[in-house]
Amino acid sequence: MKREILVYPDKRLRQKSRDVIAFDGQLHTLLDDMKETMYASEGIGLAAIQIGVAENVLIIHLINEENEQNEHDLYEMINPSIIKGLGKIIYQEGCLSVPGYYDEVERFEQIEVVYYDRFGNKIQREFDGLMSVAFQHELDHLKGHLFIEKLTYLKRKKFEKEWKKKRKAGE
Ligand code: Y12
Ligand code: CO
């Protein structure tokens, strides 16, 4: 089932998510709903809190060279964490909870992560480039943070002004 995506400045996006304890049918339904919701909005990443569920669950599905989302590139990550971060990368980020706004954010270029799949299998992996950016962006959601919080003071002020104007215009 497609769910509603929470949009900034919805307070629920600031909640800290809790770890998943049961890798059961309820979790699988949540993951399936997240995928349906993300694909319907043409996203490449989504955290459970973006549909109002405060659980440590995120999905990432990057686009390949043919501009398609290949089945094998889908990641479902439960209780994810970063155990090592190296280097710096600056990437123009966007978020389904801040639609229509994109800006440059600095992240680790390489990360080593641990997470669980939908069946409770523990997985340890290294990511770099866009996958590293996407993981860090989604992990921030689980901690109650949005990418706009990483903007400089002036950029954030400009964003807030533009966002207010957009909301007034009913966009
Ligand atoms: C790099 C940087 C950030 C991420 C996080 C995942 N972000 C997204 O999936 C963003 C999707 C997005 C899609 C939009 O298009 C539509 O809604 C049709 C969009 O456009 C508008 O809202 C107008 C904005 C964001 C992963 C990797
Ligand atoms: Co986001």
CSV table of C-alpha atoms and ligand atoms in Angstrom, one decimal:
chain,number,residue,atom,x,y,z
A,1,MET,CA,0.0,0.0,0.0
A,2,LYS,CA,1.2,3.5,-0.9
A,3,ARG,CA,1.6,5.7,2.2
A,4,GLU,CA,1.7,9.5,2.6
A,5,ILE,CA,5.1,11.0,2.8
A,6,LEU,CA,5.7,13.5,5.6
A,7,VAL,CA,6.9,16.9,4.4
A,8,TYR,CA,9.1,19.5,6.2
A,9,PRO,CA,8.4,21.1,8.6
A,10,ASP,CA,6.3,18.1,10.0
A,11,LYS,CA,7.5,17.6,13.6
A,12,ARG,CA,7.3,13.8,13.2
A,13,LEU,CA,10.4,14.0,11.0
A,14,ARG,CA,12.4,15.0,14.0
A,15,GLN,CA,11.6,11.9,16.0
A,16,LYS,CA,14.4,9.4,16.8
A,17,SER,CA,13.6,6.0,15.5
A,18,ARG,CA,13.8,2.8,17.5
A,19,ASP,CA,15.5,-0.5,16.7
A,20,VAL,CA,13.4,-3.3,15.1
A,21,ILE,CA,13.1,-6.3,17.4
A,22,ALA,CA,10.9,-8.7,15.3
A,23,PHE,CA,11.8,-9.6,11.7
A,24,ASP,CA,8.3,-10.6,11.0
A,25,GLY,CA,5.4,-10.1,8.6
A,26,GLN,CA,4.7,-6.6,9.9
A,27,LEU,CA,8.3,-5.6,9.0
A,28,HIS,CA,7.9,-7.1,5.6
A,29,THR,CA,4.7,-5.2,5.0
A,30,LEU,CA,6.4,-2.0,6.1
A,31,LEU,CA,9.3,-2.6,3.7
A,32,ASP,CA,6.9,-3.4,0.8
A,33,ASP,CA,4.8,-0.2,1.5
A,34,MET,CA,8.0,1.9,1.7
A,35,LYS,CA,9.1,0.5,-1.7
A,36,GLU,CA,5.7,1.2,-3.3
A,37,THR,CA,5.7,4.7,-1.8
A,38,MET,CA,9.2,5.5,-2.9
A,39,TYR,CA,8.7,4.2,-6.5
A,40,ALA,CA,5.4,6.2,-6.8
A,41,SER,CA,7.3,9.4,-6.0
A,42,GLU,CA,10.3,8.5,-8.2
A,43,GLY,CA,12.7,8.4,-5.2
A,44,ILE,CA,15.9,6.5,-4.7
A,45,GLY,CA,15.9,6.4,-0.9
A,46,LEU,CA,13.4,6.4,1.9
A,47,ALA,CA,13.4,6.1,5.7
A,48,ALA,CA,10.5,4.6,7.6
A,49,ILE,CA,10.0,7.9,9.6
A,50,GLN,CA,9.2,9.6,6.2
A,51,ILE,CA,5.9,7.6,6.3
A,52,GLY,CA,5.5,8.2,10.0
A,53,VAL,CA,6.9,4.9,11.3
A,54,ALA,CA,9.7,5.6,13.9
A,55,GLU,CA,11.6,2.3,13.3
A,56,ASN,CA,15.2,1.9,12.2
A,57,VAL,CA,14.4,0.9,8.6
A,58,LEU,CA,15.6,2.4,5.4
A,59,ILE,CA,15.6,1.5,1.7
A,60,ILE,CA,17.9,2.6,-1.1
A,61,HIS,CA,17.5,1.9,-4.8
A,62,LEU,CA,19.9,3.8,-7.0
A,63,ILE,CA,19.5,4.2,-10.7
A,64,ASN,CA,21.9,2.5,-13.1
A,65,GLU,CA,23.5,3.8,-16.4
A,66,GLU,CA,20.4,3.0,-18.3
A,67,ASN,CA,18.4,5.2,-15.9
A,68,GLU,CA,16.6,2.2,-14.5
A,69,GLN,CA,16.3,0.7,-11.0
A,70,ASN,CA,17.8,-2.8,-11.3
A,71,GLU,CA,16.2,-5.3,-9.0
A,72,HIS,CA,19.7,-6.4,-7.8
A,73,ASP,CA,20.5,-2.9,-6.6
A,74,LEU,CA,17.8,-2.6,-4.1
A,75,TYR,CA,18.9,-2.4,-0.4
A,76,GLU,CA,16.6,-3.0,2.5
A,77,MET,CA,18.4,-2.1,5.7
A,78,ILE,CA,17.2,-2.7,9.2
A,79,ASN,CA,18.9,-1.3,12.3
A,80,PRO,CA,21.7,0.2,10.2
A,81,SER,CA,24.8,1.9,11.6
A,82,ILE,CA,28.2,3.3,10.4
A,83,ILE,CA,31.2,1.7,12.0
A,84,LYS,CA,33.8,3.6,9.9
A,85,GLY,CA,33.8,6.8,7.8
A,86,LEU,CA,36.7,8.0,5.5
A,87,GLY,CA,37.3,11.0,3.2
A,88,LYS,CA,34.9,13.7,2.0
A,89,ILE,CA,32.4,13.9,-0.8
A,90,ILE,CA,30.1,16.8,-1.7
A,91,TYR,CA,26.9,15.9,-3.5
A,92,GLN,CA,23.8,17.8,-4.6
A,93,GLU,CA,21.1,16.1,-2.4
A,94,GLY,CA,17.3,16.0,-2.6
A,95,CYS,CA,14.7,14.5,-0.4
A,96,LEU,CA,11.1,13.4,-0.8
A,97,SER,CA,10.3,15.2,2.4
A,98,VAL,CA,11.7,18.4,1.1
A,99,PRO,CA,10.3,18.3,-2.5
A,100,GLY,CA,11.7,20.6,-5.0
A,101,TYR,CA,14.8,21.7,-3.1
A,102,TYR,CA,18.3,20.4,-3.8
A,103,ASP,CA,21.6,21.6,-2.3
A,104,GLU,CA,25.2,20.5,-1.8
A,105,VAL,CA,26.0,18.6,1.4
A,106,GLU,CA,29.4,17.2,2.6
A,107,ARG,CA,29.5,13.5,3.7
A,108,PHE,CA,32.0,10.7,4.2
A,109,GLU,CA,33.2,9.4,0.8
A,110,GLN,CA,33.7,5.8,2.1
A,111,ILE,CA,31.8,4.1,4.8
A,112,GLU,CA,31.8,0.7,6.5
A,113,VAL,CA,28.3,-0.2,7.7
A,114,VAL,CA,26.4,-2.9,9.5
A,115,TYR,CA,22.7,-3.6,9.1
A,116,TYR,CA,20.3,-6.5,9.0
A,117,ASP,CA,18.2,-7.7,6.1
A,118,ARG,CA,14.4,-8.4,6.3
A,119,PHE,CA,15.1,-11.9,7.7
A,120,GLY,CA,17.4,-10.8,10.5
A,121,ASN,CA,20.7,-11.7,8.8
A,122,LYS,CA,23.5,-9.4,9.8
A,123,ILE,CA,25.4,-7.8,7.0
A,124,GLN,CA,28.7,-5.8,7.0
A,125,ARG,CA,29.6,-3.9,3.9
A,126,GLU,CA,31.7,-1.0,2.5
A,127,PHE,CA,30.1,1.7,0.3
A,128,ASP,CA,31.5,4.7,-1.5
A,129,GLY,CA,30.3,7.5,-3.8
A,130,LEU,CA,26.5,7.9,-4.3
A,131,MET,CA,25.6,4.8,-2.2
A,132,SER,CA,27.6,6.2,0.7
A,133,VAL,CA,25.8,9.6,0.3
A,134,ALA,CA,22.4,7.9,0.2
A,135,PHE,CA,23.1,5.7,3.2
A,136,GLN,CA,24.2,8.7,5.3
A,137,HIS,CA,21.2,10.8,4.1
A,138,GLU,CA,18.8,8.0,5.1
A,139,LEU,CA,20.6,7.3,8.4
A,140,ASP,CA,20.2,10.9,9.4
A,141,HIS,CA,16.4,10.6,8.9
A,142,LEU,CA,16.4,7.7,11.5
A,143,LYS,CA,18.2,10.1,13.9
A,144,GLY,CA,15.6,12.8,13.3
A,145,HIS,CA,17.7,14.9,11.0
A,146,LEU,CA,17.2,16.3,7.5
A,147,PHE,CA,19.9,17.3,5.0
A,148,ILE,CA,18.9,21.0,5.1
A,149,GLU,CA,20.2,21.0,8.7
A,150,LYS,CA,23.7,20.6,7.2
A,151,LEU,CA,23.5,23.8,5.1
A,152,THR,CA,25.5,26.9,6.0
A,153,TYR,CA,23.6,29.6,8.0
A,154,LEU,CA,23.0,31.8,5.0
A,155,LYS,CA,21.9,28.9,2.7
A,156,ARG,CA,19.5,27.7,5.4
A,157,LYS,CA,18.0,31.2,5.8
A,158,LYS,CA,17.5,31.4,2.0
A,159,PHE,CA,15.9,28.0,2.0
A,160,GLU,CA,13.4,28.9,4.8
A,161,LYS,CA,12.5,32.1,2.9
A,162,GLU,CA,11.9,30.2,-0.3
A,163,TRP,CA,10.0,27.4,1.5
A,164,LYS,CA,7.6,29.9,3.2
A,165,LYS,CA,6.9,31.6,-0.1
A,166,LYS,CA,6.2,28.2,-1.7
A,167,ARG,CA,3.8,27.2,1.1
A,168,LYS,CA,2.0,30.5,0.8
A,169,ALA,CA,1.6,30.0,-2.9
A,170,GLY,CA,0.2,26.5,-2.0
A,171,GLU,CA,2.8,24.6,-4.0
B,1,Y12,C1,21.7,11.1,-3.0
B,1,Y12,C2,21.2,12.1,-2.2
B,1,Y12,C3,20.1,11.9,-1.5
B,1,Y12,C4,19.4,10.7,-1.5
B,1,Y12,C5,18.2,10.5,-0.7
B,1,Y12,C6,17.0,10.0,-1.5
B,1,Y12,N1,16.4,11.1,-2.1
B,1,Y12,C7,15.4,11.0,-3.0
B,1,Y12,O1,15.0,9.9,-3.3
B,1,Y12,C8,14.8,12.2,-3.6
B,1,Y12,C9,13.8,12.1,-4.5
B,1,Y12,C10,13.2,13.2,-5.1
B,1,Y12,C11,12.3,13.0,-6.2
B,1,Y12,C12,11.6,14.0,-6.8
B,1,Y12,O2,10.8,13.8,-7.9
B,1,Y12,C13,9.4,13.6,-7.7
B,1,Y12,O3,8.9,13.8,-6.6
B,1,Y12,C14,8.7,13.2,-8.9
B,1,Y12,C15,11.8,15.3,-6.4
B,1,Y12,O4,11.2,16.3,-7.1
B,1,Y12,C16,10.2,17.1,-6.5
B,1,Y12,O5,9.9,17.0,-5.5
B,1,Y12,C17,9.7,18.2,-7.4
B,1,Y12,C18,12.6,15.6,-5.3
B,1,Y12,C19,13.3,14.5,-4.6
B,1,Y12,C20,20.0,9.7,-2.3
B,1,Y12,C21,21.1,9.9,-3.0
B,2,CO,CO,15.4,12.3,2.7
